[in-house]
PDB file of C-alpha atoms in Angstrom:
ATOM      1  CA  MET F   1      96.348  33.209 127.643  1.00  0.00           C
ATOM      2  CA  SER F   2      99.656  34.036 129.304  1.00  0.00           C
ATOM      3  CA  THR F   3     100.398  37.458 130.769  1.00  0.00           C
ATOM      4  CA  ASN F   4     102.907  38.091 127.992  1.00  0.00           C
ATOM      5  CA  ASP F   5     100.370  37.152 125.300  1.00  0.00           C
ATOM      6  CA  SER F   6      97.849  39.461 126.936  1.00  0.00           C
ATOM      7  CA  HIS F   7     100.333  42.330 126.852  1.00  0.00           C
ATOM      8  CA  VAL F   8     101.102  41.637 123.189  1.00  0.00           C
ATOM      9  CA  GLN F   9      97.406  41.596 122.290  1.00  0.00           C
ATOM     10  CA  GLN F  10      96.818  44.860 124.173  1.00  0.00           C
ATOM     11  CA  ALA F  11      99.809  46.445 122.431  1.00  0.00           C
ATOM     12  CA  MET F  12      98.419  45.375 119.055  1.00  0.00           C
ATOM     13  CA  GLN F  13      94.990  46.787 119.867  1.00  0.00           C
ATOM     14  CA  ASP F  14      96.574  50.053 121.017  1.00  0.00           C
ATOM     15  CA  TRP F  15      98.611  50.429 117.805  1.00  0.00           C
ATOM     16  CA  TRP F  16      95.730  52.570 116.539  1.00  0.00           C
ATOM     17  CA  ARG F  17      93.657  54.278 119.228  1.00  0.00           C
ATOM     18  CA  THR F  18      90.534  56.253 118.405  1.00  0.00           C
ATOM     19  CA  ASP F  19      87.591  57.774 120.219  1.00  0.00           C
ATOM     20  CA  ILE F  20      85.722  58.068 116.908  1.00  0.00           C
ATOM     21  CA  ILE F  21      84.595  54.594 115.920  1.00  0.00           C
ATOM     22  CA  ASP F  22      84.008  51.295 117.687  1.00  0.00           C
ATOM     23  CA  MET F  23      83.544  48.426 115.270  1.00  0.00           C
ATOM     24  CA  GLN F  24      82.978  44.756 115.970  1.00  0.00           C
ATOM     25  CA  PRO F  25      81.463  42.050 113.731  1.00  0.00           C
ATOM     26  CA  GLY F  26      77.916  43.218 113.063  1.00  0.00           C
ATOM     27  CA  SER F  27      78.319  46.453 115.047  1.00  0.00           C
ATOM     28  CA  ILE F  28      79.442  49.958 114.017  1.00  0.00           C
ATOM     29  CA  ARG F  29      79.234  52.868 116.455  1.00  0.00           C
ATOM     30  CA  TYR F  30      80.381  56.478 116.025  1.00  0.00           C
ATOM     31  CA  HIS F  31      81.100  58.146 119.354  1.00  0.00           C
ATOM     32  CA  GLY F  32      78.801  55.549 120.905  1.00  0.00           C
ATOM     33  CA  TYR F  33      75.903  55.883 118.443  1.00  0.00           C
ATOM     34  CA  ALA F  34      74.930  52.815 116.423  1.00  0.00           C
ATOM     35  CA  ILE F  35      75.097  53.477 112.696  1.00  0.00           C
ATOM     36  CA  GLN F  36      71.624  52.042 112.109  1.00  0.00           C
ATOM     37  CA  ASP F  37      70.214  54.617 114.546  1.00  0.00           C
ATOM     38  CA  LEU F  38      72.000  57.477 112.783  1.00  0.00           C
ATOM     39  CA  ILE F  39      70.983  56.482 109.262  1.00  0.00           C
ATOM     40  CA  GLY F  40      67.763  58.231 108.326  1.00  0.00           C
ATOM     41  CA  HIS F  41      67.722  60.335 111.486  1.00  0.00           C
ATOM     42  CA  VAL F  42      70.907  62.414 111.238  1.00  0.00           C
ATOM     43  CA  SER F  43      71.819  64.740 108.364  1.00  0.00           C
ATOM     44  CA  TYR F  44      75.225  64.780 106.679  1.00  0.00           C
ATOM     45  CA  THR F  45      76.010  68.106 108.359  1.00  0.00           C
ATOM     46  CA  GLU F  46      75.069  66.689 111.759  1.00  0.00           C
ATOM     47  CA  MET F  47      77.297  63.685 111.042  1.00  0.00           C
ATOM     48  CA  ILE F  48      80.219  65.993 110.287  1.00  0.00           C
ATOM     49  CA  TRP F  49      79.643  67.723 113.626  1.00  0.00           C
ATOM     50  CA  LEU F  50      79.437  64.410 115.465  1.00  0.00           C
ATOM     51  CA  MET F  51      82.671  63.150 113.921  1.00  0.00           C
ATOM     52  CA  LEU F  52      84.580  66.340 114.774  1.00  0.00           C
ATOM     53  CA  HIS F  53      83.002  67.322 118.109  1.00  0.00           C
ATOM     54  CA  GLY F  54      82.075  63.926 119.498  1.00  0.00           C
ATOM     55  CA  GLU F  55      78.497  64.985 120.208  1.00  0.00           C
ATOM     56  CA  LEU F  56      75.480  65.723 118.050  1.00  0.00           C
ATOM     57  CA  PRO F  57      74.726  69.414 117.429  1.00  0.00           C
ATOM     58  CA  ASN F  58      71.526  71.155 118.329  1.00  0.00           C
ATOM     59  CA  ALA F  59      69.326  72.378 115.488  1.00  0.00           C
ATOM     60  CA  GLY F  60      70.766  75.903 115.504  1.00  0.00           C
ATOM     61  CA  GLN F  61      74.367  74.729 115.414  1.00  0.00           C
ATOM     62  CA  ALA F  62      73.635  72.321 112.578  1.00  0.00           C
ATOM     63  CA  ALA F  63      71.850  75.024 110.569  1.00  0.00           C
ATOM     64  CA  LEU F  64      74.738  77.467 110.941  1.00  0.00           C
ATOM     65  CA  LEU F  65      77.358  74.899 109.978  1.00  0.00           C
ATOM     66  CA  ASN F  66      75.221  73.827 107.039  1.00  0.00           C
ATOM     67  CA  ALA F  67      75.026  77.422 105.790  1.00  0.00           C
ATOM     68  CA  ALA F  68      78.811  77.742 105.821  1.00  0.00           C
ATOM     69  CA  LEU F  69      79.236  74.459 103.954  1.00  0.00           C
ATOM     70  CA  VAL F  70      76.659  75.400 101.313  1.00  0.00           C
ATOM     71  CA  ALA F  71      78.277  78.809 100.751  1.00  0.00           C
ATOM     72  CA  GLY F  72      81.678  77.391  99.830  1.00  0.00           C
ATOM     73  CA  VAL F  73      80.616  74.667  97.394  1.00  0.00           C
ATOM     74  CA  ASP F  74      81.693  76.324  94.132  1.00  0.00           C
ATOM     75  CA  HIS F  75      83.145  79.484  92.648  1.00  0.00           C
ATOM     76  CA  GLY F  76      83.462  78.538  88.998  1.00  0.00           C
ATOM     77  CA  PRO F  77      86.349  77.465  86.729  1.00  0.00           C
ATOM     78  CA  GLN F  78      88.248  80.658  87.535  1.00  0.00           C
ATOM     79  CA  ALA F  79      88.926  79.113  90.951  1.00  0.00           C
ATOM     80  CA  PRO F  80      92.152  77.056  90.699  1.00  0.00           C
ATOM     81  CA  SER F  81      90.709  74.017  92.484  1.00  0.00           C
ATOM     82  CA  ILE F  82      87.839  73.798  89.992  1.00  0.00           C
ATOM     83  CA  ALA F  83      89.977  74.548  86.922  1.00  0.00           C
ATOM     84  CA  ILE F  84      92.578  71.948  87.878  1.00  0.00           C
ATOM     85  CA  ALA F  85      89.930  69.284  88.479  1.00  0.00           C
ATOM     86  CA  ARG F  86      88.434  69.965  85.051  1.00  0.00           C
ATOM     87  CA  MET F  87      91.861  69.904  83.384  1.00  0.00           C
ATOM     88  CA  ALA F  88      92.680  66.630  85.136  1.00  0.00           C
ATOM     89  CA  ALA F  89      89.410  65.154  83.888  1.00  0.00           C
ATOM     90  CA  THR F  90      90.437  65.866  80.279  1.00  0.00           C
ATOM     91  CA  CYS F  91      93.546  63.748  80.802  1.00  0.00           C
ATOM     92  CA  GLY F  92      91.441  60.616  81.144  1.00  0.00           C
ATOM     93  CA  VAL F  93      91.784  60.122  84.903  1.00  0.00           C
ATOM     94  CA  GLY F  94      88.941  58.934  87.120  1.00  0.00           C
ATOM     95  CA  LEU F  95      86.702  61.075  89.295  1.00  0.00           C
ATOM     96  CA  ASN F  96      88.731  60.366  92.407  1.00  0.00           C
ATOM     97  CA  ASN F  97      91.927  61.499  90.665  1.00  0.00           C
ATOM     98  CA  ALA F  98      90.294  64.648  89.335  1.00  0.00           C
ATOM     99  CA  MET F  99      88.883  65.457  92.762  1.00  0.00           C
ATOM    100  CA  ALA F 100      92.213  64.824  94.469  1.00  0.00           C
ATOM    101  CA  SER F 101      93.952  67.082  91.950  1.00  0.00           C
ATOM    102  CA  GLY F 102      91.595  69.941  92.788  1.00  0.00           C
ATOM    103  CA  LEU F 103      91.677  69.373  96.539  1.00  0.00           C
ATOM    104  CA  ASN F 104      95.469  69.252  96.576  1.00  0.00           C
ATOM    105  CA  VAL F 105      95.746  72.928  95.605  1.00  0.00           C
ATOM    106  CA  LEU F 106      93.632  74.157  98.519  1.00  0.00           C
ATOM    107  CA  GLY F 107      96.668  75.608 100.257  1.00  0.00           C
ATOM    108  CA  ASP F 108      97.601  78.804 102.054  1.00  0.00           C
ATOM    109  CA  VAL F 109      96.733  81.087  99.102  1.00  0.00           C
ATOM    110  CA  HIS F 110      93.704  79.313  97.620  1.00  0.00           C
ATOM    111  CA  GLY F 111      91.661  77.690 100.355  1.00  0.00           C
ATOM    112  CA  GLY F 112      93.580  78.675 103.467  1.00  0.00           C
ATOM    113  CA  ALA F 113      92.168  82.141 104.142  1.00  0.00           C
ATOM    114  CA  GLY F 114      89.381  80.791 106.352  1.00  0.00           C
ATOM    115  CA  GLU F 115      91.860  79.083 108.653  1.00  0.00           C
ATOM    116  CA  GLN F 116      94.010  82.223 108.740  1.00  0.00           C
ATOM    117  CA  ALA F 117      90.991  84.397 109.497  1.00  0.00           C
ATOM    118  CA  VAL F 118      89.996  82.167 112.425  1.00  0.00           C
ATOM    119  CA  GLU F 119      93.561  82.506 113.748  1.00  0.00           C
ATOM    120  CA  LEU F 120      93.307  86.300 113.426  1.00  0.00           C
ATOM    121  CA  TYR F 121      89.947  86.392 115.232  1.00  0.00           C
ATOM    122  CA  HIS F 122      91.298  84.172 118.008  1.00  0.00           C
ATOM    123  CA  HIS F 123      94.326  86.432 118.419  1.00  0.00           C
ATOM    124  CA  ILE F 124      92.088  89.473 118.788  1.00  0.00           C
ATOM    125  CA  ASP F 125      89.771  87.612 121.153  1.00  0.00           C
ATOM    126  CA  GLN F 126      92.737  86.691 123.373  1.00  0.00           C
ATOM    127  CA  LEU F 127      93.729  90.360 123.583  1.00  0.00           C
ATOM    128  CA  VAL F 128      90.164  91.296 124.481  1.00  0.00           C
ATOM    129  CA  GLN F 129      90.063  88.604 127.179  1.00  0.00           C
ATOM    130  CA  GLN F 130      93.190  90.224 128.641  1.00  0.00           C
ATOM    131  CA  GLY F 131      91.368  93.524 128.985  1.00  0.00           C
ATOM    132  CA  THR F 132      92.057  95.287 125.687  1.00  0.00           C
ATOM    133  CA  THR F 133      89.164  96.896 123.860  1.00  0.00           C
ATOM    134  CA  VAL F 134      88.111  95.185 120.653  1.00  0.00           C
ATOM    135  CA  GLU F 135      89.044  98.344 118.731  1.00  0.00           C
ATOM    136  CA  ALA F 136      92.577  98.432 120.152  1.00  0.00           C
ATOM    137  CA  ALA F 137      92.977  94.680 119.840  1.00  0.00           C
ATOM    138  CA  SER F 138      91.994  94.755 116.166  1.00  0.00           C
ATOM    139  CA  GLN F 139      94.455  97.550 115.437  1.00  0.00           C
ATOM    140  CA  THR F 140      97.237  95.750 117.319  1.00  0.00           C
ATOM    141  CA  ALA F 141      96.624  92.462 115.509  1.00  0.00           C
ATOM    142  CA  LEU F 142      96.455  94.106 112.101  1.00  0.00           C
ATOM    143  CA  ASN F 143      99.575  96.188 112.735  1.00  0.00           C
ATOM    144  CA  ALA F 144     101.450  93.013 113.622  1.00  0.00           C
ATOM    145  CA  PHE F 145     100.076  91.421 110.464  1.00  0.00           C
ATOM    146  CA  TRP F 146     101.167  94.305 108.228  1.00  0.00           C
ATOM    147  CA  ASN F 147     104.529  94.751 109.986  1.00  0.00           C
ATOM    148  CA  HIS F 148     105.387  91.205 108.953  1.00  0.00           C
ATOM    149  CA  GLY F 149     104.998  92.293 105.340  1.00  0.00           C
ATOM    150  CA  LYS F 150     101.660  90.605 104.759  1.00  0.00           C
ATOM    151  CA  LYS F 151      99.659  92.604 102.245  1.00  0.00           C
ATOM    152  CA  PHE F 152      96.299  90.857 102.220  1.00  0.00           C
ATOM    153  CA  VAL F 153      94.232  90.405 105.368  1.00  0.00           C
ATOM    154  CA  PRO F 154      92.698  86.907 105.171  1.00  0.00           C
ATOM    155  CA  GLY F 155      88.937  87.005 104.878  1.00  0.00           C
ATOM    156  CA  PHE F 156      88.670  90.532 103.472  1.00  0.00           C
ATOM    157  CA  GLY F 157      88.489  91.791  99.904  1.00  0.00           C
ATOM    158  CA  HIS F 158      87.857  89.832  96.728  1.00  0.00           C
ATOM    159  CA  ARG F 159      89.541  89.938  93.350  1.00  0.00           C
ATOM    160  CA  PHE F 160      86.265  89.222  91.556  1.00  0.00           C
ATOM    161  CA  HIS F 161      83.401  90.634  93.657  1.00  0.00           C
ATOM    162  CA  PRO F 162      83.236  94.274  94.838  1.00  0.00           C
ATOM    163  CA  VAL F 163      81.060  92.823  97.621  1.00  0.00           C
ATOM    164  CA  ASP F 164      81.048  89.049  98.045  1.00  0.00           C
ATOM    165  CA  PRO F 165      77.311  88.207  97.964  1.00  0.00           C
ATOM    166  CA  ARG F 166      77.798  85.234 100.272  1.00  0.00           C
ATOM    167  CA  ALA F 167      79.255  87.138 103.216  1.00  0.00           C
ATOM    168  CA  PRO F 168      76.312  89.403 104.184  1.00  0.00           C
ATOM    169  CA  ARG F 169      73.896  86.468 104.139  1.00  0.00           C
ATOM    170  CA  LEU F 170      76.165  84.362 106.342  1.00  0.00           C
ATOM    171  CA  LEU F 171      76.560  87.212 108.825  1.00  0.00           C
ATOM    172  CA  GLU F 172      72.797  87.678 108.837  1.00  0.00           C
ATOM    173  CA  LEU F 173      72.435  84.030 109.853  1.00  0.00           C
ATOM    174  CA  VAL F 174      75.047  84.486 112.581  1.00  0.00           C
ATOM    175  CA  GLU F 175      73.058  87.411 113.994  1.00  0.00           C
ATOM    176  CA  GLN F 176      69.922  85.296 113.882  1.00  0.00           C
ATOM    177  CA  ALA F 177      71.726  82.481 115.697  1.00  0.00           C
ATOM    178  CA  LYS F 178      72.948  84.977 118.293  1.00  0.00           C
ATOM    179  CA  ALA F 179      69.396  86.205 118.888  1.00  0.00           C
ATOM    180  CA  GLU F 180      68.313  82.602 119.398  1.00  0.00           C
ATOM    181  CA  GLY F 181      71.144  81.938 121.871  1.00  0.00           C
ATOM    182  CA  VAL F 182      72.953  79.473 119.597  1.00  0.00           C
ATOM    183  CA  VAL F 183      76.194  81.521 119.586  1.00  0.00           C
ATOM    184  CA  ASP F 184      77.351  84.517 121.598  1.00  0.00           C
ATOM    185  CA  GLY F 185      78.310  86.623 118.580  1.00  0.00           C
ATOM    186  CA  ARG F 186      81.677  87.833 119.828  1.00  0.00           C
ATOM    187  CA  PHE F 187      83.575  86.652 116.762  1.00  0.00           C
ATOM    188  CA  ALA F 188      81.068  88.375 114.489  1.00  0.00           C
ATOM    189  CA  SER F 189      81.744  91.589 116.420  1.00  0.00           C
ATOM    190  CA  ILE F 190      85.486  91.047 116.084  1.00  0.00           C
ATOM    191  CA  ALA F 191      85.218  90.458 112.327  1.00  0.00           C
ATOM    192  CA  ARG F 192      83.183  93.626 111.832  1.00  0.00           C
ATOM    193  CA  GLU F 193      85.726  95.581 113.879  1.00  0.00           C
ATOM    194  CA  VAL F 194      88.519  94.193 111.704  1.00  0.00           C
ATOM    195  CA  GLU F 195      86.623  95.428 108.651  1.00  0.00           C
ATOM    196  CA  ARG F 196      86.254  98.896 110.227  1.00  0.00           C
ATOM    197  CA  THR F 197      89.931  98.974 111.211  1.00  0.00           C
ATOM    198  CA  ILE F 198      91.056  98.068 107.698  1.00  0.00           C
ATOM    199  CA  HIS F 199      88.759 100.763 106.306  1.00  0.00           C
ATOM    200  CA  HIS F 200      90.210 103.356 108.669  1.00  0.00           C
ATOM    201  CA  SER F 201      93.830 102.286 108.066  1.00  0.00           C
ATOM    202  CA  LYS F 202      93.616 101.937 104.290  1.00  0.00           C
ATOM    203  CA  GLY F 203      91.204 104.780 103.642  1.00  0.00           C
ATOM    204  CA  ARG F 204      88.848 102.556 101.671  1.00  0.00           C
ATOM    205  CA  LEU F 205      86.336  99.844 102.426  1.00  0.00           C
ATOM    206  CA  ILE F 206      87.597  96.294 101.888  1.00  0.00           C
ATOM    207  CA  PRO F 207      84.520  94.177 102.611  1.00  0.00           C
ATOM    208  CA  MET F 208      84.530  90.833 104.345  1.00  0.00           C
ATOM    209  CA  ASN F 209      84.437  87.898 101.927  1.00  0.00           C
ATOM    210  CA  ILE F 210      83.205  84.334 102.263  1.00  0.00           C
ATOM    211  CA  ASP F 211      86.387  83.225 104.019  1.00  0.00           C
ATOM    212  CA  GLY F 212      86.003  85.930 106.649  1.00  0.00           C
ATOM    213  CA  ALA F 213      82.317  85.151 107.118  1.00  0.00           C
ATOM    214  CA  THR F 214      82.676  81.369 107.297  1.00  0.00           C
ATOM    215  CA  ALA F 215      85.594  81.916 109.692  1.00  0.00           C
ATOM    216  CA  VAL F 216      83.146  83.779 111.942  1.00  0.00           C
ATOM    217  CA  ILE F 217      80.818  80.777 111.865  1.00  0.00           C
ATOM    218  CA  TYR F 218      83.567  78.226 112.514  1.00  0.00           C
ATOM    219  CA  ALA F 219      84.950  80.314 115.389  1.00  0.00           C
ATOM    220  CA  GLU F 220      81.475  80.864 116.854  1.00  0.00           C
ATOM    221  CA  LEU F 221      80.827  77.108 116.684  1.00  0.00           C
ATOM    222  CA  GLY F 222      84.072  76.271 118.467  1.00  0.00           C
ATOM    223  CA  PHE F 223      86.048  74.718 115.618  1.00  0.00           C
ATOM    224  CA  PRO F 224      89.854  75.093 115.878  1.00  0.00           C
ATOM    225  CA  ALA F 225      91.437  77.124 113.068  1.00  0.00           C
ATOM    226  CA  PRO F 226      92.905  74.164 111.105  1.00  0.00           C
ATOM    227  CA  LEU F 227      89.447  72.603 110.853  1.00  0.00           C
ATOM    228  CA  ALA F 228      88.243  75.721 109.020  1.00  0.00           C
ATOM    229  CA  ARG F 229      90.383  74.659 106.086  1.00  0.00           C
ATOM    230  CA  GLY F 230      89.312  71.038 106.423  1.00  0.00           C
ATOM    231  CA  LEU F 231      85.649  72.038 106.422  1.00  0.00           C
ATOM    232  CA  PHE F 232      86.218  74.242 103.374  1.00  0.00           C
ATOM    233  CA  CYS F 233      87.776  71.238 101.627  1.00  0.00           C
ATOM    234  CA  LEU F 234      84.641  69.230 102.405  1.00  0.00           C
ATOM    235  CA  SER F 235      82.461  72.010 101.047  1.00  0.00           C
ATOM    236  CA  ARG F 236      84.463  72.685  97.874  1.00  0.00           C
ATOM    237  CA  SER F 237      84.762  68.967  97.098  1.00  0.00           C
ATOM    238  CA  VAL F 238      81.098  69.027  96.054  1.00  0.00           C
ATOM    239  CA  GLY F 239      81.769  71.678  93.421  1.00  0.00           C
ATOM    240  CA  ILE F 240      84.935  69.895  92.324  1.00  0.00           C
ATOM    241  CA  LEU F 241      82.953  66.683  91.876  1.00  0.00           C
ATOM    242  CA  ALA F 242      80.224  68.412  89.862  1.00  0.00           C
ATOM    243  CA  HIS F 243      82.679  70.190  87.554  1.00  0.00           C
ATOM    244  CA  ALA F 244      84.874  67.126  87.046  1.00  0.00           C
ATOM    245  CA  TRP F 245      81.823  65.037  86.153  1.00  0.00           C
ATOM    246  CA  GLU F 246      80.504  67.716  83.781  1.00  0.00           C
ATOM    247  CA  GLN F 247      83.890  67.909  82.069  1.00  0.00           C
ATOM    248  CA  MET F 248      83.965  64.139  81.633  1.00  0.00           C
ATOM    249  CA  GLN F 249      80.767  64.364  79.570  1.00  0.00           C
ATOM    250  CA  LEU F 250      82.487  66.688  77.071  1.00  0.00           C
ATOM    251  CA  PRO F 251      84.766  65.651  74.167  1.00  0.00           C
ATOM    252  CA  ASP F 252      87.750  67.801  75.233  1.00  0.00           C
ATOM    253  CA  ARG F 253      91.107  66.065  75.519  1.00  0.00           C
ATOM    254  CA  ASN F 254      94.138  67.500  77.333  1.00  0.00           C
ATOM    255  CA  LYS F 255      92.437  70.845  77.876  1.00  0.00           C
ATOM    256  CA  GLY F 256      94.958  73.334  79.235  1.00  0.00           C
ATOM    257  CA  PRO F 257      94.484  76.465  81.317  1.00  0.00           C
ATOM    258  CA  ILE F 258      94.117  78.776  78.275  1.00  0.00           C
ATOM    259  CA  PRO F 259      92.491  78.310  74.847  1.00  0.00           C
ATOM    260  CA  ARG F 260      94.886  76.857  72.266  1.00  0.00           C
ATOM    261  CA  GLN F 261      94.577  79.924  70.022  1.00  0.00           C
ATOM    262  CA  TYR F 262      96.321  81.957  72.691  1.00  0.00           C
ATOM    263  CA  ILE F 263      99.940  81.434  73.590  1.00  0.00           C
ATOM    264  CA  TRP F 264     101.945  82.520  76.577  1.00  0.00           C
ATOM    265  CA  ASN F 265     104.456  85.382  76.497  1.00  0.00           C
ATOM    266  CA  TYR F 266     108.013  84.126  76.266  1.00  0.00           C
ATOM    267  CA  SER F 267     110.505  86.174  78.276  1.00  0.00           C
ATOM    268  CA  GLY F 268     113.655  84.084  77.922  1.00  0.00           C
ATOM    269  CA  HIS F 269     116.745  84.150  75.712  1.00  0.00           C
ATOM    270  CA  ALA F 270     116.513  85.389  72.116  1.00  0.00           C
ATOM    271  CA  PRO F 271     116.691  82.749  69.350  1.00  0.00           C
ATOM    272  CA  ARG F 272     120.224  81.373  68.975  1.00  0.00           C
ATOM    273  CA  GLU F 273     122.066  78.695  67.045  1.00  0.00           C
ATOM    274  CA  LEU F 274     123.567  75.643  68.638  1.00  0.00           C
ATOM    275  CA  LYS F 275     127.313  75.828  67.993  1.00  0.00           C
ATOM    276  CA  GLU F 276     129.269  72.809  66.972  1.00  0.00           C
ATOM    277  CA  ARG F 277     130.504  71.098  70.088  1.00  0.00           C
ATOM    278  CA  GLU F 278     133.721  69.235  70.628  1.00  0.00           C
ATOM    279  CA  SER F 279     133.320  65.509  70.990  1.00  0.00           C
TER     280      SER F 279
END
């Protein structure tokens, strides 16, 4: 092979570069581990960790990540991602289309609060690392948040639950992991201080919700903020799949967001006649 041909071949091989998978005929390795060694020995949660971190987690890390993933699986048809998947299913599309329809609405408002909460916790942590107390850092970060006209603090409060039943259990597991030396607990402390600061500033308790609690776990486990949303998408995809499949077993066709006996409120122009128009 000539030098030029060698350079061309190397350029072709470098077109896609990845540290994730090495695959040759008869061989598949993820971050160096042979797939046949992983199958039957590594859980799905551990595989997620391996793919994102490049190393296998210890038992405590895997358990904490697993708890966060389990907590976000489903929140019923009142959640837009679930409702849209079910509506898509009534249009006669396949499971993959229904799932994609639901996943595609996991944006900044529905599905993005976990990522935003991790960003908030990291901001506060940076201020603390610079010598600010966690109390002052929380107040500074929240003031900046509110001064930008943002009304809702991501990860706190819930339109359906007075207290989100998932959050206290997740925080309990974080404290357990801290006691076992799995995490250091600083992001849990920051999140609780944010809750106290909101309470003091607003004059009423606005409890941490699942997004705030899972954000604690993702931050404690070293996941960058954008991966908090990606991990939530993985979690919620299970619920989307279950609801889409259930809907496909029902006879409904073209099922919209509200029952057909109810109609929307029209707020446009009053009834009018179309005048004769010049040709």
